[in-house]
């Protein structure tokens, strides 16, 4: 193993289908774990990253901050021997600014053709099929999709048909908006995505936070909270851009699930078999949070000691019990079967524009009222990174431990309970997860005693 920030470190790669890129890497890791007699293994997965360099930068900075806290006199337990694994899988980076026109400035009218073409290029980079011809045909329709006549309707229908043809098969995950994306009438879908959006959340957020939807054209504060801009742009071009963005999100969501349920579950099952007493700590950022959760939910019982989801890009109903009165969340078994031995920690903040925006789209697709805005904790559609885990059974949520603390803060963790950690003061956006507050959270988890 190499060294990273003073920790023994290995990297493991997965391919687009979710399988291990090299079985030899996994065999070597299992061998080293046995020879080095590690007591704990910290396993980290990136999310929306273009390449291994960006993922490695995330791991390096986060571990460097963890090392700094330890070296400043807040040590790991003396009996602990810690190893670190960085997971790498082909994902697509989403810049948060693409969800806010002009990087946050209000705009009116349709976005330019260039921004829609850029969103289509992002989709092309994400999908696995040879899609150049389909993407170019979609671009050729952009002049027609704005027309109010039959020509425009035909162009919108064909545009949607092309986008759908690039998508992987649905897993029908509840709370994600996938059924609407795959089956909704083209005119209804474009109508839903073409309206401008404005939403707000009451200060403080978290469980039970008030959520208000604004009407198109509102520019002042909304009663009960400060107005928050999502997208003041409307029109068919805006709808096309949102559709392409959401299709890219959909594709990466499926890939993250495959990587977790197949490759990561296989790897960690192998490790668990060779080192039964090893404490495994899983950490995932963004889609990586979905991947590590899918790994825990997979076929092999990997029995991690802890699960930490940093700005998770999946439904806030992922762990839910009967979130709509009858359906459980896609990853409900992780909680119901107590598959994590220690704490489950979830950072969430409305500062996470990327996660919130995708679930506002999912909410809009599911509603007849095109002006309705979703994504808040009380909505059927919302993101883990925005709201934390919702609709848990009494006793599953640790209610006394609910804020991400700054460096030096100490948590009162409870084994096999969910800890929704509101991070408004410590995480400024979707990618701000490598700071000392997050490193402090990981240190406190590592310092937890086994039950």
Coordinates of C-alpha atoms in Angstrom, one line a residue:
X1 CA 0.0 0.0 0.0
X2 CA 1.1 3.5 -0.7
X3 CA 0.8 6.4 1.8
X4 CA -1.7 9.3 1.6
X5 CA -1.5 12.0 4.3
X6 CA 0.3 9.5 6.5
X7 CA -2.3 6.7 6.2
X8 CA -1.8 3.4 4.4
X9 CA -3.8 3.8 1.2
X10 CA -5.0 1.7 -1.7
X11 CA -7.1 2.6 -4.7
X12 CA -9.7 0.3 -6.3
X13 CA -11.3 1.0 -9.7
X14 CA -14.7 -0.1 -11.2
X15 CA -15.9 0.1 -14.8
X16 CA -19.0 1.6 -16.2
X17 CA -20.9 -1.7 -15.7
X18 CA -20.1 -1.6 -12.0
X19 CA -17.6 -4.5 -12.0
X20 CA -14.1 -4.5 -10.6
X21 CA -11.7 -3.1 -13.1
X22 CA -9.0 -5.4 -11.8
X23 CA -9.5 -8.4 -9.7
X24 CA -5.8 -8.3 -8.9
X25 CA -6.3 -5.0 -7.1
X26 CA -8.9 -6.5 -4.8
X27 CA -6.8 -9.6 -4.1
X28 CA -3.8 -7.4 -3.2
X29 CA -6.0 -5.3 -0.9
X30 CA -7.3 -8.4 0.9
X31 CA -3.8 -9.7 1.3
X32 CA -2.4 -6.5 2.7
X33 CA -5.3 -6.1 5.2
X34 CA -4.5 -9.6 6.5
X35 CA -0.7 -9.0 6.7
X36 CA -1.0 -5.5 8.2
X37 CA -3.6 -6.6 10.8
X38 CA -5.7 -3.5 10.3
X39 CA -8.4 -3.0 12.9
X40 CA -10.3 -0.4 10.8
X41 CA -10.7 0.3 7.1
X42 CA -12.0 3.7 5.9
X43 CA -13.5 3.3 2.4
X44 CA -14.4 6.5 0.5
X45 CA -16.3 7.0 -2.7
X46 CA -16.4 10.1 -4.8
X47 CA -19.5 11.4 -6.6
X48 CA -19.8 13.8 -9.5
X49 CA -16.2 13.8 -10.8
X50 CA -14.9 13.9 -14.3
X51 CA -11.8 11.8 -13.7
X52 CA -9.6 10.1 -11.1
X53 CA -7.6 13.3 -10.6
X54 CA -10.6 15.1 -9.1
X55 CA -11.5 12.1 -7.0
X56 CA -7.9 11.8 -5.8
X57 CA -7.9 15.5 -4.9
X58 CA -11.0 15.0 -2.8
X59 CA -9.4 12.1 -0.9
X60 CA -6.1 13.9 -0.4
X61 CA -7.6 17.1 1.0
X62 CA -10.1 15.3 3.3
X63 CA -7.4 12.9 4.6
X64 CA -4.9 15.8 5.0
X65 CA -7.5 17.6 7.2
X66 CA -8.1 14.4 9.2
X67 CA -4.3 14.0 9.7
X68 CA -4.0 17.6 10.8
X69 CA -6.6 17.1 13.5
X70 CA -5.0 13.9 14.7
X71 CA -1.5 15.5 14.8
X72 CA -2.8 18.5 16.7
X73 CA -3.6 16.2 19.7
X74 CA -6.9 14.6 19.0
X75 CA -5.7 11.0 18.3
X76 CA -7.1 7.8 17.1
X77 CA -7.5 5.1 19.7
X78 CA -4.1 3.6 20.6
X79 CA -5.2 0.1 19.6
X80 CA -6.4 1.2 16.2
X81 CA -4.5 0.4 13.0
X82 CA -6.3 2.3 10.2
X83 CA -6.1 1.6 6.5
X84 CA -7.8 3.8 3.8
X85 CA -9.3 2.7 0.4
X86 CA -10.2 5.3 -2.3
X87 CA -12.8 4.0 -4.7
X88 CA -12.8 5.2 -8.3
X89 CA -15.6 4.8 -10.8
X90 CA -16.5 6.6 -14.1
X91 CA -18.8 9.3 -13.2
X92 CA -19.8 12.7 -14.6
X93 CA -19.2 16.0 -12.8
X94 CA -22.1 18.4 -12.5
X95 CA -21.1 22.0 -12.0
X96 CA -23.6 23.5 -9.5
X97 CA -23.7 26.7 -11.6
X98 CA -25.4 25.0 -14.4
X99 CA -28.5 24.7 -12.3
X100 CA -28.6 28.5 -11.8
X101 CA -28.7 30.7 -14.9
X102 CA -25.8 33.2 -15.0
X103 CA -24.3 31.6 -11.9
X104 CA -27.1 32.8 -9.7
X105 CA -28.3 36.0 -11.5
X106 CA -32.0 36.2 -12.3
X107 CA -32.9 36.0 -16.0
X108 CA -36.0 36.1 -18.2
X109 CA -36.9 34.3 -21.4
X110 CA -35.4 31.2 -22.9
X111 CA -31.8 30.2 -22.3
X112 CA -29.5 30.4 -25.3
X113 CA -29.2 27.5 -27.7
X114 CA -25.5 27.1 -26.6
X115 CA -26.5 26.2 -23.0
X116 CA -28.9 23.5 -24.2
X117 CA -26.3 22.1 -26.6
X118 CA -23.9 22.0 -23.7
X119 CA -26.4 20.1 -21.6
X120 CA -26.8 17.6 -24.4
X121 CA -23.0 17.2 -24.7
X122 CA -23.0 16.5 -20.9
X123 CA -25.6 13.8 -21.5
X124 CA -23.5 12.3 -24.4
X125 CA -20.5 12.1 -22.1
X126 CA -22.5 10.2 -19.5
X127 CA -24.2 7.5 -21.6
X128 CA -22.4 4.4 -22.6
X129 CA -24.0 3.9 -26.1
X130 CA -22.7 5.3 -29.3
X131 CA -25.0 8.3 -29.3
X132 CA -23.4 10.9 -31.5
X133 CA -26.0 10.8 -34.2
X134 CA -28.9 11.0 -31.7
X135 CA -27.3 13.9 -29.9
X136 CA -26.8 15.8 -33.2
X137 CA -30.4 15.1 -34.2
X138 CA -31.6 16.5 -30.8
X139 CA -29.6 19.6 -31.4
X140 CA -31.1 20.0 -34.8
X141 CA -34.6 20.1 -33.2
X142 CA -33.9 23.1 -31.0
X143 CA -35.2 25.7 -33.4
X144 CA -38.4 23.9 -33.8
X145 CA -39.2 22.9 -30.2
X146 CA -40.2 26.6 -29.4
X147 CA -42.9 26.7 -32.0
X148 CA -46.5 26.6 -30.7
X149 CA -47.9 24.7 -33.7
X150 CA -47.9 21.1 -34.7
X151 CA -44.3 21.4 -36.0
X152 CA -43.2 22.4 -32.5
X153 CA -45.2 19.5 -30.9
X154 CA -43.6 17.0 -33.3
X155 CA -40.1 18.4 -32.5
X156 CA -40.7 18.2 -28.8
X157 CA -42.0 14.6 -29.0
X158 CA -39.0 13.6 -31.1
X159 CA -36.5 15.4 -28.8
X160 CA -38.0 13.5 -25.8
X161 CA -37.9 10.2 -27.7
X162 CA -34.2 10.7 -28.5
X163 CA -33.3 11.5 -24.9
X164 CA -35.3 8.5 -23.6
X165 CA -33.6 6.2 -26.0
X166 CA -30.2 7.0 -24.4
X167 CA -31.3 6.1 -20.9
X168 CA -30.7 2.9 -19.0
X169 CA -33.6 0.7 -17.9
X170 CA -35.5 2.0 -14.9
X171 CA -35.3 0.4 -11.5
X172 CA -38.6 2.1 -10.6
X173 CA -37.0 3.7 -7.5
X174 CA -39.8 5.4 -5.6
X175 CA -39.4 9.1 -5.0
X176 CA -37.0 9.8 -7.9
X177 CA -39.4 10.9 -10.7
X178 CA -38.2 8.2 -13.0
X179 CA -41.6 6.9 -14.1
X180 CA -42.6 10.4 -15.3
X181 CA -39.4 10.9 -17.2
X182 CA -39.8 7.6 -19.0
X183 CA -43.6 7.6 -19.6
X184 CA -45.0 11.1 -19.4
X185 CA -46.7 12.6 -22.5
X186 CA -44.2 14.9 -24.3
X187 CA -46.4 18.0 -24.2
X188 CA -47.2 17.5 -20.5
X189 CA -43.5 17.0 -19.7
X190 CA -42.4 20.0 -21.6
X191 CA -45.1 22.1 -20.0
X192 CA -44.0 21.0 -16.6
X193 CA -40.3 21.7 -17.2
X194 CA -40.9 25.0 -19.1
X195 CA -42.4 27.0 -16.3
X196 CA -40.0 29.2 -14.2
X197 CA -39.3 28.2 -10.6
X198 CA -39.0 29.9 -7.3
X199 CA -38.9 28.3 -3.9
X200 CA -37.9 29.0 -0.4
X201 CA -37.2 27.3 2.9
X202 CA -37.7 28.7 6.4
X203 CA -34.4 29.6 8.2
X204 CA -32.9 26.7 10.0
X205 CA -34.1 23.9 7.8
X206 CA -33.9 20.3 9.0
X207 CA -36.7 18.1 10.0
X208 CA -40.1 19.7 9.9
X209 CA -38.7 22.8 8.1
X210 CA -41.4 25.0 6.5
X211 CA -41.3 24.9 2.7
X212 CA -43.0 27.4 0.5
X213 CA -43.4 27.5 -3.3
X214 CA -43.5 30.8 -5.0
X215 CA -45.5 31.7 -8.1
X216 CA -43.7 32.6 -11.4
X217 CA -42.6 36.2 -11.4
X218 CA -42.3 36.6 -7.6
X219 CA -39.2 38.5 -6.7
X220 CA -39.7 39.4 -3.0
X221 CA -39.5 37.4 0.2
X222 CA -42.0 34.5 0.6
X223 CA -43.9 34.4 3.8
X224 CA -42.2 32.2 6.3
X225 CA -38.7 32.4 4.8
X226 CA -36.3 34.1 2.5
X227 CA -36.8 33.5 -1.2
X228 CA -34.3 31.2 -2.9
X229 CA -33.6 31.3 -6.6
X230 CA -33.7 28.1 -8.5
X231 CA -34.4 29.1 -12.1
X232 CA -36.3 32.1 -13.2
X233 CA -36.0 31.1 -16.8
X234 CA -39.0 29.6 -18.6
X235 CA -39.9 28.4 -22.0
X236 CA -39.3 25.3 -24.1
X237 CA -35.6 25.8 -24.4
X238 CA -35.4 25.9 -20.6
X239 CA -37.5 22.7 -20.6
X240 CA -35.1 21.0 -23.0
X241 CA -32.1 22.0 -20.9
X242 CA -33.7 20.7 -17.7
X243 CA -34.6 17.5 -19.5
X244 CA -31.1 16.9 -20.6
X245 CA -29.7 17.7 -17.2
X246 CA -32.1 15.4 -15.5
X247 CA -31.4 12.6 -18.0
X248 CA -27.7 12.9 -17.2
X249 CA -28.5 12.8 -13.5
X250 CA -30.7 9.7 -14.1
X251 CA -27.9 7.9 -16.0
X252 CA -25.3 8.6 -13.3
X253 CA -27.8 7.6 -10.6
X254 CA -28.2 4.2 -12.2
X255 CA -24.5 3.7 -12.7
X256 CA -23.8 4.6 -9.0
X257 CA -26.3 2.0 -7.9
X258 CA -24.7 -0.6 -10.2
X259 CA -21.2 0.2 -9.0
X260 CA -22.4 -0.1 -5.4
X261 CA -24.6 -3.2 -5.6
X262 CA -22.2 -5.1 -7.9
X263 CA -18.5 -4.1 -7.6
X264 CA -18.4 -2.5 -4.1
X265 CA -20.6 -5.2 -2.5
X266 CA -18.4 -7.9 -4.1
X267 CA -15.2 -6.2 -3.0
X268 CA -16.4 -5.6 0.6
X269 CA -17.9 -9.0 0.9
X270 CA -14.5 -10.4 -0.1
X271 CA -12.8 -8.3 2.6
X272 CA -15.4 -9.2 5.2
X273 CA -14.8 -12.9 4.5
X274 CA -11.0 -12.6 4.9
X275 CA -11.1 -10.2 7.9
X276 CA -14.3 -11.0 9.9
X277 CA -13.4 -8.7 12.8
X278 CA -12.4 -5.7 10.7
X279 CA -14.4 -2.5 11.3
X280 CA -15.4 -1.1 7.9
X281 CA -16.3 2.6 7.7
X282 CA -18.1 3.6 4.4
X283 CA -18.1 7.2 3.3
X284 CA -19.8 8.4 0.1
X285 CA -20.1 11.9 -1.4
X286 CA -23.0 12.8 -3.8
X287 CA -23.6 9.8 -6.1
X288 CA -20.9 8.0 -4.1
X289 CA -23.3 8.1 -1.1
X290 CA -25.8 6.2 -3.2
X291 CA -23.1 3.8 -4.3
X292 CA -22.0 2.9 -0.8
X293 CA -25.6 2.6 0.4
X294 CA -26.3 0.2 -2.5
X295 CA -23.2 -1.8 -1.4
X296 CA -24.7 -2.2 2.1
X297 CA -28.0 -3.1 0.5
X298 CA -26.4 -5.7 -1.8
X299 CA -26.4 -9.4 -1.9
X300 CA -23.4 -10.0 0.4
X301 CA -23.7 -9.0 4.0
X302 CA -20.7 -6.7 4.5
X303 CA -21.7 -5.5 8.0
X304 CA -20.0 -2.1 8.0
X305 CA -19.4 -0.4 11.4
X306 CA -20.5 3.0 10.1
X307 CA -22.1 4.6 7.0
X308 CA -21.5 8.3 6.3
X309 CA -23.4 10.1 3.5
X310 CA -22.0 13.4 2.5
X311 CA -24.5 15.5 0.5
X312 CA -26.1 12.3 -0.8
X313 CA -27.6 12.5 -4.3
X314 CA -30.5 10.1 -3.9
X315 CA -34.1 10.4 -2.5
X316 CA -34.6 11.6 1.0
X317 CA -37.1 8.7 1.2
X318 CA -34.4 6.2 0.5
X319 CA -34.6 4.7 4.0
X320 CA -38.2 5.6 4.6
X321 CA -41.0 3.4 5.9
X322 CA -44.2 3.9 4.0
X323 CA -43.3 7.4 2.9
X324 CA -46.5 7.7 0.9
X325 CA -48.6 5.5 3.2
X326 CA -47.7 2.3 1.5
X327 CA -44.3 2.2 -0.2
X328 CA -40.9 1.8 1.5
X329 CA -37.8 3.5 0.3
X330 CA -35.5 1.7 -2.1
X331 CA -32.8 1.2 0.6
X332 CA -35.2 0.5 3.5
X333 CA -33.6 -2.8 4.3
X334 CA -30.4 -1.1 5.3
X335 CA -32.4 0.3 8.3
X336 CA -35.0 -2.4 8.9
X337 CA -32.4 -5.2 8.8
X338 CA -29.8 -3.2 10.9
X339 CA -27.1 -3.8 8.3
X340 CA -24.9 -1.0 9.7
X341 CA -23.6 -1.9 13.1
X342 CA -22.8 1.6 14.3
X343 CA -24.0 5.1 13.4
X344 CA -25.4 6.3 10.1
X345 CA -24.5 9.9 9.6
X346 CA -26.0 12.1 6.8
X347 CA -25.0 15.7 6.1
X348 CA -27.6 17.9 4.5
X349 CA -28.1 21.6 3.7
X350 CA -30.2 23.8 1.4
X351 CA -26.9 25.2 0.3
X352 CA -26.6 22.1 -1.9
X353 CA -28.1 23.6 -5.0
X354 CA -27.3 20.7 -7.2
X355 CA -29.2 18.0 -5.2
X356 CA -32.1 20.3 -4.5
X357 CA -32.5 21.3 -8.2
X358 CA -32.7 17.7 -9.4
X359 CA -35.4 16.9 -6.9
X360 CA -37.4 20.1 -7.7
X361 CA -37.5 18.8 -11.3
X362 CA -38.6 15.3 -10.1
X363 CA -41.3 16.9 -8.0
X364 CA -42.5 19.1 -10.9
X365 CA -42.6 16.1 -13.3
X366 CA -44.9 14.3 -10.8
X367 CA -47.5 17.1 -10.6
X368 CA -50.3 18.4 -12.8
X369 CA -49.7 22.0 -11.6
X370 CA -46.6 23.2 -13.5
X371 CA -46.1 26.0 -11.0
X372 CA -45.7 23.7 -8.1
X373 CA -42.2 23.5 -6.6
X374 CA -40.9 20.5 -4.7
X375 CA -37.8 19.3 -3.0
X376 CA -38.4 20.2 0.6
X377 CA -38.5 17.8 3.5
X378 CA -42.3 17.6 3.4
X379 CA -42.4 16.8 -0.3
X380 CA -42.7 13.3 -1.8
X381 CA -39.7 14.3 -3.9
X382 CA -36.5 15.6 -2.2
X383 CA -32.8 14.8 -2.0
X384 CA -30.9 13.3 0.9
X385 CA -28.3 16.0 0.6
X386 CA -30.9 18.7 1.0
X387 CA -33.1 17.3 3.7
X388 CA -31.6 14.3 5.3
X389 CA -33.4 11.0 5.7
X390 CA -37.2 11.4 6.0
X391 CA -40.1 9.2 7.1
X392 CA -38.3 7.0 9.5
X393 CA -40.0 5.0 12.2
X394 CA -39.9 6.4 15.8
X395 CA -36.7 5.4 17.4
X396 CA -34.7 5.1 14.1
X397 CA -33.6 8.8 14.1
X398 CA -31.2 10.1 16.8
X399 CA -32.9 13.4 17.6
X400 CA -30.3 14.8 20.0
X401 CA -27.5 14.7 17.4
X402 CA -28.6 16.8 14.5
X403 CA -26.0 19.4 13.5
X404 CA -22.7 19.1 11.7
X405 CA -20.2 20.5 14.3
X406 CA -17.1 22.5 13.5
X407 CA -13.6 21.1 14.2
X408 CA -13.3 20.1 17.8
X409 CA -17.0 19.3 18.2
X410 CA -17.9 16.0 19.9
X411 CA -21.0 13.9 19.0
X412 CA -23.1 11.6 21.1
X413 CA -23.5 8.9 18.5
X414 CA -26.0 6.1 18.9
X415 CA -25.4 2.7 17.2
X416 CA -27.8 1.7 14.5
X417 CA -29.6 5.0 14.4
X418 CA -29.7 7.7 11.7
X419 CA -28.1 11.0 12.5
X420 CA -29.4 13.8 10.2
X421 CA -26.7 16.5 10.5
X422 CA -27.8 19.9 9.3
X423 CA -24.7 21.5 7.8
X424 CA -25.9 25.0 6.8
X425 CA -23.0 26.6 8.7
X426 CA -20.3 24.1 7.7
X427 CA -21.0 23.1 4.1
X428 CA -21.3 25.9 1.6
X429 CA -22.4 23.8 -1.4
X430 CA -22.6 20.3 -2.9
X431 CA -18.8 19.9 -3.3
X432 CA -17.7 21.4 0.0
X433 CA -17.2 18.1 1.8
X434 CA -13.4 17.9 2.3
X435 CA -13.2 20.6 5.0
X436 CA -12.2 20.2 8.6
X437 CA -15.7 19.9 9.9
X438 CA -16.3 16.8 7.8
X439 CA -12.8 15.5 8.8
X440 CA -13.8 16.0 12.4
X441 CA -17.0 14.0 11.8
X442 CA -15.0 11.1 10.4
X443 CA -12.5 11.2 13.3
X444 CA -15.4 11.1 15.9
X445 CA -16.8 8.1 14.1
X446 CA -13.4 6.3 14.1
X447 CA -13.1 7.0 17.8
X448 CA -16.5 5.3 18.5
X449 CA -16.2 2.2 20.6
X450 CA -17.6 -1.0 19.2
X451 CA -20.8 -2.2 21.0

